[in-house]
XYZ file of C-alpha atoms in Angstrom:
146
model
C 7.746 -5.276 19.091
C 10.616 -5.606 16.569
C 10.639 -7.490 13.671
C 13.392 -8.179 11.007
C 12.375 -7.402 7.458
C 15.362 -7.934 4.942
C 15.523 -5.448 1.960
C 17.482 -5.443 -1.338
C 17.817 -2.026 -3.039
C 18.762 -1.419 -6.757
C 21.711 1.048 -6.882
C 20.572 4.475 -5.689
C 17.402 3.229 -4.170
C 16.268 4.627 -0.715
C 15.157 2.201 1.787
C 11.594 2.617 3.480
C 11.908 5.228 6.237
C 9.946 6.262 9.281
C 9.553 9.776 9.468
C 8.761 9.937 13.320
C 9.115 7.294 16.224
C 5.321 7.073 15.974
C 4.978 6.438 12.494
C 3.038 3.346 11.548
C 3.856 3.422 7.790
C 7.557 3.914 6.466
C 7.617 6.115 3.415
C 8.394 4.644 -0.146
C 10.360 6.685 -2.535
C 10.017 6.953 -6.346
C 12.961 5.109 -8.257
C 12.996 7.072 -11.491
C 15.527 8.048 -14.250
C 13.500 10.914 -14.941
C 10.490 12.884 -13.831
C 7.103 11.000 -14.706
C 3.842 13.198 -15.087
C 0.653 11.695 -13.980
C -2.559 13.007 -16.498
C -5.559 14.540 -14.639
C -8.653 12.848 -14.415
C -7.538 9.226 -13.611
C -4.096 9.279 -15.156
C -2.427 5.991 -13.760
C 1.101 4.776 -13.554
C 3.321 2.087 -11.927
C 6.110 3.746 -9.947
C 8.927 1.535 -9.129
C 10.529 1.902 -5.740
C 13.765 -0.036 -6.402
C 13.015 -1.966 -3.059
C 12.751 -5.598 -2.704
C 11.391 -7.110 0.550
C 11.894 -10.437 2.391
C 8.894 -10.939 5.018
C 8.786 -13.449 7.543
C 5.958 -15.863 7.340
C 2.857 -14.505 9.179
C 3.482 -10.876 8.127
C 2.403 -8.806 5.098
C 3.476 -5.541 3.738
C 0.617 -3.066 2.892
C 1.019 -0.267 0.497
C -1.098 2.897 1.508
C -1.370 6.318 0.285
C 0.562 9.195 1.736
C -2.474 11.558 3.143
C -0.390 14.809 2.266
C -0.158 13.801 -1.371
C -3.926 12.876 -1.631
C -5.170 16.081 0.145
C -2.778 18.572 -1.605
C -2.672 16.944 -5.122
C -5.392 14.409 -5.278
C -2.742 11.595 -5.784
C -3.329 8.313 -4.082
C -2.636 4.456 -4.497
C -5.009 2.989 -6.820
C -5.404 -0.533 -5.056
C -5.350 0.907 -1.606
C -3.985 -0.801 0.463
C -1.879 -3.186 -1.923
C -0.781 -6.129 -0.292
C 2.810 -7.779 -0.532
C 2.668 -11.346 0.577
C 5.677 -12.860 2.436
C 6.502 -15.315 -0.437
C 6.774 -12.310 -3.031
C 10.403 -11.495 -3.951
C 9.960 -8.941 -6.666
C 10.266 -5.054 -6.664
C 7.693 -2.959 -4.965
C 5.818 -1.129 -7.419
C 3.425 1.586 -6.519
C 0.115 2.112 -8.579
C -0.598 5.734 -8.395
C -3.648 7.520 -9.719
C -4.010 11.149 -10.304
C -7.919 12.114 -9.221
C -7.156 15.831 -9.833
C -7.772 18.112 -12.665
C -4.442 18.990 -12.999
C -1.234 17.054 -14.019
C 1.080 15.975 -11.265
C 4.715 15.253 -11.727
C 6.374 12.687 -9.795
C 10.172 13.282 -9.081
C 12.797 10.645 -8.426
C 13.183 10.361 -4.890
C 9.837 11.637 -4.018
C 7.934 10.098 -1.138
C 4.947 8.488 -3.058
C 3.192 5.876 -0.405
C 3.769 4.358 2.917
C 4.544 0.701 3.729
C 2.812 -0.842 6.829
C 4.147 -4.266 8.199
C 0.763 -6.004 9.549
C 0.383 -9.796 10.810
C -1.649 -12.199 8.735
C -3.945 -14.871 9.881
C -4.982 -17.563 7.310
C -8.375 -19.122 7.829
C -9.424 -22.592 7.253
C -12.549 -22.334 5.277
C -15.378 -25.104 6.160
C -18.425 -25.324 3.898
C -21.612 -25.528 5.826
C -25.529 -26.020 4.926
C -26.212 -22.805 7.117
C -24.989 -20.010 8.870
C -25.593 -18.981 12.722
C -28.054 -16.231 12.685
C -27.217 -12.878 14.241
C -29.427 -9.868 15.025
C -28.088 -8.095 11.428
C -28.307 -11.194 9.546
C -28.057 -10.270 5.796
C -28.804 -6.518 6.218
C -26.005 -4.871 3.988
C -25.332 -1.353 3.084
C -27.233 1.317 4.912
C -28.622 -1.185 7.401
C -28.514 1.380 10.229
C -30.447 4.081 8.295
C -27.814 6.079 7.076
């Protein structure tokens, strides 16, 4: 299925790119004037990408971590997955957090996150007096014994 997504780029910004034909996520790149260091033990930064999207109604873009960045350096997307709504026209900013014990420096042009385009369904919420019972009902966390 092909879906057209319009993008606007700041001068010098890189468009999202799929690394393989089977990739679900397109890589997003840091748009920085100079390297930026994330402090260890929870250091957070807002990283610009220089990318603006125009998504068709009925789609969202999800910002997800890059697994290699998380595994090798403890750096991940803070609000994963971040959601970009179809009516948002601002720059994509990626919130990164450093969970490791070492500082991590992000370089200009570095791949920092993935962008996944997904369909959206909007529900109609109806207030009722009771809900239909199920076998599970209100059993929450750990209801299966583990």
